[in-house]
Short mmCIF file of C-alpha atoms in Angstrom, two decimals:
data_model
loop_
_atom_site.label_atom_id
_atom_site.label_comp_id
_atom_site.label_asym_id
_atom_site.label_seq_id
_atom_site.Cartn_x
_atom_site.Cartn_y
_atom_site.Cartn_z
CA MET A 6 140.13 106.69 84.78
CA ALA A 7 141.48 105.72 81.35
CA SER A 8 140.16 102.70 79.51
CA ASP A 9 141.68 100.85 76.58
CA THR A 10 139.54 100.59 73.47
CA VAL A 11 139.92 98.04 70.70
CA PRO A 12 138.59 98.98 67.25
CA ILE A 13 136.84 96.17 65.37
CA GLU A 14 136.38 96.01 61.62
CA THR A 15 132.92 94.55 61.08
CA ALA A 16 132.61 95.09 57.32
CA HIS A 17 129.08 96.44 57.81
CA GLU A 18 128.07 98.71 54.94
CA ASP A 19 126.04 101.18 57.00
CA MET A 20 125.55 102.48 60.54
CA ILE A 21 125.92 99.95 63.38
CA HIS A 22 123.08 100.14 65.90
CA ASP A 23 123.98 97.49 68.48
CA ALA A 24 126.83 95.20 69.57
CA GLN A 25 126.43 92.46 72.17
CA LEU A 26 128.83 89.93 73.66
CA ASP A 27 127.48 86.50 74.55
CA TYR A 28 127.35 85.09 78.09
CA TYR A 29 131.02 84.01 78.08
CA GLY A 30 132.34 86.99 76.12
CA LYS A 31 133.51 84.68 73.33
CA ARG A 32 131.12 85.84 70.62
CA LEU A 33 130.26 89.33 69.43
CA ALA A 34 127.05 90.04 67.51
CA THR A 35 126.52 93.32 65.66
CA CYS A 36 123.60 94.69 63.64
CA SER A 37 123.32 97.50 61.16
CA SER A 38 121.21 99.58 58.81
CA ASP A 39 122.65 97.38 56.06
CA ARG A 40 119.95 94.88 57.15
CA THR A 41 122.41 92.25 58.38
CA VAL A 42 123.54 90.70 61.65
CA LYS A 43 127.17 89.63 61.98
CA VAL A 44 128.70 87.21 64.49
CA PHE A 45 132.42 87.22 65.33
CA ASP A 46 134.61 85.03 67.52
CA VAL A 47 136.46 86.93 70.26
CA VAL A 48 139.91 85.84 71.48
CA ASP A 49 141.78 87.70 74.23
CA GLY A 50 139.45 90.65 73.90
CA GLU A 51 139.84 91.01 70.14
CA THR A 52 137.89 89.59 67.22
CA ARG A 53 139.63 87.02 65.04
CA SER A 54 140.97 88.16 61.72
CA THR A 55 138.87 85.56 59.91
CA PRO A 56 135.51 86.83 58.59
CA GLY A 57 132.52 86.34 60.85
CA HIS A 58 129.13 84.92 59.96
CA THR A 59 126.65 87.21 58.22
CA LEU A 60 122.99 86.54 58.99
CA LYS A 61 120.58 87.79 56.35
CA GLY A 62 116.81 87.78 56.72
CA HIS A 63 115.66 91.27 57.61
CA THR A 64 114.43 93.71 54.96
CA GLY A 65 115.08 96.87 56.97
CA PRO A 66 117.61 98.32 59.42
CA VAL A 67 118.32 95.96 62.34
CA TRP A 68 118.10 97.83 65.63
CA GLN A 69 119.05 95.33 68.30
CA VAL A 70 120.44 91.85 68.97
CA ALA A 71 120.20 89.73 72.13
CA TRP A 72 121.92 86.47 73.11
CA ALA A 73 119.98 83.75 74.90
CA HIS A 74 121.57 81.97 77.86
CA PRO A 75 123.97 79.22 76.69
CA LYS A 76 121.90 76.53 78.43
CA PHE A 77 119.56 76.83 75.41
CA GLY A 78 122.38 76.60 72.85
CA HIS A 79 123.91 79.34 70.71
CA ILE A 80 120.75 81.36 70.07
CA LEU A 81 120.52 84.98 68.97
CA ALA A 82 117.47 87.23 68.51
CA SER A 83 117.34 90.30 66.26
CA SER A 84 114.73 93.06 65.85
CA SER A 85 114.24 95.31 62.86
CA TYR A 86 112.46 98.26 61.29
CA ASP A 87 110.74 95.67 59.05
CA GLY A 88 108.48 94.77 61.99
CA LYS A 89 109.99 91.31 62.45
CA VAL A 90 111.88 89.51 65.16
CA LEU A 91 114.13 86.72 63.92
CA ILE A 92 115.60 84.04 66.17
CA TRP A 93 118.78 82.37 64.94
CA LYS A 94 120.54 79.21 66.11
CA GLU A 95 124.05 78.00 65.37
CA GLN A 96 124.29 74.50 63.93
CA GLN A 97 126.98 71.91 64.68
CA GLY A 98 128.79 72.69 61.45
CA GLY A 99 129.17 76.33 62.45
CA GLY A 100 126.46 77.79 60.23
CA TRP A 101 123.45 79.74 61.47
CA VAL A 102 119.81 79.03 60.64
CA LYS A 103 116.61 80.96 61.34
CA ILE A 104 114.42 78.96 63.74
CA LYS A 105 111.66 81.52 64.34
CA GLU A 106 110.17 84.49 62.49
CA HIS A 107 107.89 86.61 64.69
CA THR A 108 105.59 88.78 62.57
CA LEU A 109 102.75 89.87 64.87
CA HIS A 110 103.88 93.50 65.07
CA THR A 111 102.71 96.08 62.52
CA ALA A 112 105.59 98.55 62.88
CA SER A 113 109.29 98.67 63.71
CA VAL A 114 110.41 96.32 66.50
CA ASN A 115 112.86 98.43 68.48
CA SER A 116 114.04 96.14 71.26
CA VAL A 117 114.33 92.48 72.25
CA SER A 118 115.31 91.06 75.64
CA TRP A 119 115.65 87.47 76.90
CA ALA A 120 114.23 86.60 80.30
CA PRO A 121 116.48 85.22 83.05
CA HIS A 122 117.30 81.62 82.15
CA GLU A 123 115.56 80.31 85.28
CA LEU A 124 112.25 81.25 83.67
CA GLY A 125 112.93 79.41 80.41
CA ALA A 126 113.54 80.57 76.85
CA ILE A 127 111.30 83.66 76.88
CA LEU A 128 111.79 86.74 74.71
CA ALA A 129 110.13 90.15 75.18
CA CYS A 130 109.78 92.49 72.19
CA ALA A 131 108.93 96.22 72.04
CA SER A 132 107.45 97.86 68.95
CA SER A 133 106.56 101.27 67.53
CA ASP A 134 103.00 99.98 67.11
CA GLY A 135 102.65 100.49 70.87
CA LYS A 136 102.52 96.79 71.62
CA VAL A 137 104.73 94.48 73.63
CA SER A 138 104.95 90.79 72.76
CA VAL A 139 106.34 87.86 74.72
CA LEU A 140 107.54 84.70 72.95
CA THR A 141 107.80 81.52 75.02
CA PHE A 142 109.50 78.35 73.79
CA LYS A 143 107.49 75.23 74.65
CA ASN A 144 108.62 71.68 75.26
CA ASP A 145 107.00 70.54 72.00
CA GLY A 146 109.33 72.80 70.03
CA GLN A 147 106.70 75.46 69.30
CA TRP A 148 106.63 79.12 70.33
CA ASP A 149 103.69 80.70 72.15
CA ALA A 150 103.14 84.42 71.61
CA ASP A 151 101.35 86.90 73.88
CA ILE A 152 100.88 90.43 72.54
CA PHE A 153 99.29 93.39 74.29
CA THR A 154 99.25 97.20 74.22
CA GLY A 155 102.02 98.67 76.33
CA HIS A 156 102.39 102.33 75.33
CA ALA A 157 99.86 104.19 73.24
CA ILE A 158 102.27 105.91 70.85
CA GLY A 159 105.12 103.43 70.70
CA CYS A 160 107.41 101.29 72.82
CA ASN A 161 111.19 101.73 72.64
CA ALA A 162 112.75 99.20 75.01
CA VAL A 163 112.16 96.28 77.36
CA SER A 164 114.22 94.83 80.22
CA TRP A 165 113.55 91.85 82.49
CA ALA A 166 113.62 91.85 86.26
CA PRO A 167 115.79 89.26 88.04
CA ALA A 168 114.02 85.93 88.39
CA VAL A 169 114.02 86.04 92.19
CA VAL A 170 112.52 88.63 94.49
CA PRO A 171 114.99 91.13 96.01
CA GLY A 172 116.83 89.71 98.98
CA SER A 173 115.66 86.15 98.42
CA LEU A 174 119.22 84.95 97.89
CA ILE A 175 119.88 85.64 101.55
CA THR A 176 116.37 85.59 103.02
CA PRO A 177 113.73 83.07 101.88
CA ALA A 178 110.58 84.69 100.57
CA ALA A 179 107.89 84.72 103.25
CA ASN A 180 105.30 82.92 101.17
CA THR A 181 107.67 80.07 100.30
CA ALA A 182 109.63 79.54 103.48
CA SER A 183 107.19 77.03 104.88
CA ALA A 184 105.28 76.13 101.75
CA ALA A 185 105.36 72.66 100.33
CA ALA A 186 104.33 71.20 97.04
CA PRO A 187 101.68 68.47 96.86
CA GLY A 188 102.97 65.21 98.28
CA GLY A 189 105.03 66.89 100.96
CA GLN A 190 107.87 67.92 98.62
CA PRO A 191 109.59 71.25 99.24
CA ALA A 192 108.19 74.09 97.17
CA ALA A 193 110.17 75.40 94.23
CA PRO A 194 112.13 78.62 94.83
CA PHE A 195 109.97 81.69 94.42
CA THR A 196 110.50 83.16 90.96
CA VAL A 197 108.78 86.02 89.22
CA LYS A 198 108.09 86.86 85.59
CA ARG A 199 108.35 90.61 85.42
CA PHE A 200 109.79 93.19 83.04
CA ALA A 201 109.85 96.93 82.41
CA SER A 202 109.01 98.74 79.18
CA ALA A 203 109.95 102.25 78.04
CA GLY A 204 107.63 104.29 75.84
CA CYS A 205 107.14 107.34 73.65
CA ASP A 206 104.52 108.48 76.18
CA ASN A 207 107.39 109.45 78.54
CA LEU A 208 106.48 106.55 80.84
CA VAL A 209 108.11 103.40 82.14
CA LYS A 210 105.72 100.56 82.90
CA ILE A 211 106.25 97.39 84.91
CA TRP A 212 104.48 94.22 83.81
CA GLY A 213 103.96 91.02 85.76
CA TYR A 214 102.66 87.62 84.70
CA ARG A 215 99.53 86.31 86.40
CA ALA A 216 99.52 82.52 86.35
CA ASP A 217 95.84 82.32 87.34
CA THR A 218 94.70 84.30 84.28
CA GLN A 219 97.72 83.42 82.12
CA SER A 220 98.11 87.06 81.15
CA TRP A 221 100.42 90.03 81.61
CA VAL A 222 99.14 92.85 83.82
CA GLU A 223 100.39 96.37 84.42
CA GLU A 224 101.79 96.50 87.97
CA ASP A 225 103.25 99.98 88.13
CA VAL A 226 103.86 103.16 86.13
CA LEU A 227 107.00 105.24 86.67
CA GLU A 228 106.58 108.93 85.84
CA GLY A 229 109.52 111.30 85.79
CA HIS A 230 110.73 111.92 82.25
CA THR A 231 109.44 114.79 80.11
CA ASP A 232 110.17 113.24 76.70
CA TRP A 233 110.46 109.82 75.08
CA VAL A 234 112.09 107.17 77.25
CA ARG A 235 114.72 105.66 74.96
CA ASP A 236 115.97 102.79 77.13
CA VAL A 237 115.33 100.92 80.35
CA ALA A 238 117.60 98.52 82.23
CA TRP A 239 116.71 96.47 85.30
CA ALA A 240 119.77 95.76 87.43
CA PRO A 241 120.81 92.17 88.22
CA ASN A 242 120.04 91.00 91.75
CA ILE A 243 123.05 90.21 93.95
CA GLY A 244 121.08 89.24 97.03
CA LEU A 245 120.44 92.72 98.39
CA PRO A 246 116.88 93.64 99.39
CA ARG A 247 116.61 96.45 96.85
CA SER A 248 115.63 96.75 93.18
CA TYR A 249 117.24 99.18 90.72
CA ILE A 250 115.95 100.33 87.33
CA ALA A 251 117.79 102.82 85.12
CA THR A 252 116.01 104.80 82.39
CA ALA A 253 117.42 107.00 79.61
CA SER A 254 115.44 109.68 77.84
CA GLN A 255 115.19 112.11 74.98
CA ASP A 256 114.97 114.80 77.68
CA ARG A 257 118.74 114.29 78.27
CA THR A 258 118.30 112.77 81.72
CA VAL A 259 119.00 109.40 83.31
CA LEU A 260 116.87 108.35 86.26
CA VAL A 261 117.72 105.55 88.68
CA TRP A 262 114.62 104.11 90.34
CA THR A 263 114.93 102.14 93.59
CA ARG A 264 112.53 100.12 95.65
CA GLU A 265 113.21 98.53 99.01
CA GLY A 266 112.29 94.85 99.08
CA SER A 267 108.73 94.21 97.97
CA LYS A 268 107.40 97.51 99.30
CA GLU A 269 105.15 99.56 97.08
CA GLY A 270 106.47 102.69 95.45
CA TRP A 271 109.66 103.59 93.61
CA THR A 272 112.05 106.41 94.47
CA LYS A 273 113.81 108.19 91.60
CA THR A 274 117.22 109.82 91.54
CA ALA A 275 118.56 111.79 88.57
CA LEU A 276 122.20 111.38 87.61
CA ASP A 277 123.92 114.76 87.65
CA PRO A 278 126.74 114.98 85.10
CA SER A 279 127.08 118.77 85.34
CA SER A 280 130.21 118.67 87.48
CA THR A 281 132.07 116.00 85.52
CA ILE A 282 130.93 115.99 81.90
CA VAL A 283 131.70 118.75 79.41
CA SER A 284 129.66 119.18 76.24
CA PRO A 285 131.35 119.24 72.79
CA ALA A 286 131.04 123.04 72.84
CA GLY A 287 133.23 123.13 75.94
CA THR A 288 130.53 124.08 78.44
CA THR A 289 129.25 122.02 81.32
CA ALA A 290 125.83 120.46 80.99
CA PRO A 291 122.92 121.99 82.94
CA ALA A 292 122.37 120.46 86.37
CA GLY A 293 120.77 117.05 86.00
CA LYS A 294 121.11 117.10 82.21
CA PHE A 295 123.50 115.31 79.87
CA PRO A 296 124.98 117.23 76.91
CA ASP A 297 122.76 115.38 74.43
CA VAL A 298 120.01 112.77 74.15
CA VAL A 299 120.75 109.69 76.25
CA TRP A 300 120.23 106.58 74.14
CA ARG A 301 121.26 103.57 76.19
CA VAL A 302 121.85 102.44 79.77
CA SER A 303 123.37 99.12 80.82
CA TRP A 304 124.27 97.51 84.16
CA SER A 305 127.36 95.46 84.96
CA LEU A 306 126.84 91.77 85.73
CA ALA A 307 127.03 92.49 89.46
CA GLY A 308 124.56 95.36 89.16
CA ASN A 309 126.86 97.87 90.87
CA LEU A 310 128.04 99.83 87.80
CA LEU A 311 125.85 101.68 85.32
CA ALA A 312 127.04 102.57 81.81
CA VAL A 313 125.36 105.53 80.08
CA SER A 314 125.63 106.13 76.33
CA CYS A 315 124.99 109.73 75.27
CA GLY A 316 124.46 111.34 71.89
CA ASP A 317 127.66 113.39 72.30
CA GLY A 318 129.68 110.23 71.64
CA LYS A 319 130.65 109.55 75.26
CA VAL A 320 130.02 106.55 77.49
CA THR A 321 130.16 107.25 81.22
CA LEU A 322 130.29 104.81 84.13
CA TRP A 323 128.41 105.53 87.34
CA LYS A 324 128.52 103.98 90.80
CA GLU A 325 126.49 104.53 93.96
CA ASN A 326 128.63 105.64 96.90
CA LEU A 327 128.14 104.73 100.54
CA LYS A 328 125.91 107.77 101.04
CA GLY A 329 123.55 106.65 98.28
CA ALA A 330 124.66 109.30 95.78
CA TRP A 331 125.62 108.38 92.21
CA GLU A 332 129.10 109.39 91.04
CA CYS A 333 130.67 109.35 87.58
CA ILE A 334 133.84 107.26 87.91
CA SER A 335 134.91 107.00 84.27
CA ASP A 336 134.19 108.30 80.79
CA MET A 337 135.14 107.03 77.34
CA ASN A 338 134.98 108.71 73.95
CA SER A 339 133.67 106.74 71.01
#
């Protein structure tokens, strides 16, 4: 399957590490080793010829950017080697201002991820200091920060679970179907605060928020990789009673983890590119291995397509067939 690509001149002065479209696909944010974040308007799939906005505030390479849901305004978070997370907001005149500087980490902040908007303006951050932090915007305009140890030798990525339990879009959760709030009012829909983190300890961990203790607790540990886990992506929920998590690793593998409903235990399946992907040297990759380190994984909005970014310069698209096997349906060269 061929795909059209549109080159974009960003005017960055060094390597670009991340590029993210906003919720509506009308804005593109990029970040670079030149220590800047740039924001461009997108029209008909292409950036406008007019220069974009350049956001300056970091003192080191900027690894990742993340857009908040538009219900909170035009808000963008960025994470950097300088150990900081900066949150930016667009003003009415079109300029951008820094509204939050998060400095609790003592090493590079490698990843930032906004929670589903149903949970509020909440941002998770992963750092090389081994800690994960969660920033929560409060009604009084302040930000609360929780920080805890996630992975002993460094954390590379974070990704939020959908706000509702699997299948709850078509089947009410058992513990809320007949529940009622004080005063006889119907209970609020059952939502969960949960995210996954990927670490240099070769592990993926799942964290859940306990309202009774107001703390984050480790709910599960996924073991399967043999080297650093570079990225993790929790698939959006489309009402099916199953959860999907994709993980990418330095060991050149991608694992897709599935769990049926709220049952305990995750089942892992390794993507096998050996029959469809050829390495730059012209040889097929070993069974279950990609030709190079796998850096990023990302789900489509419906959660039925998985994009895999490999160190050989290729992006491949994968889809689960009716038999439950994952097939490569497209590949693109960078």
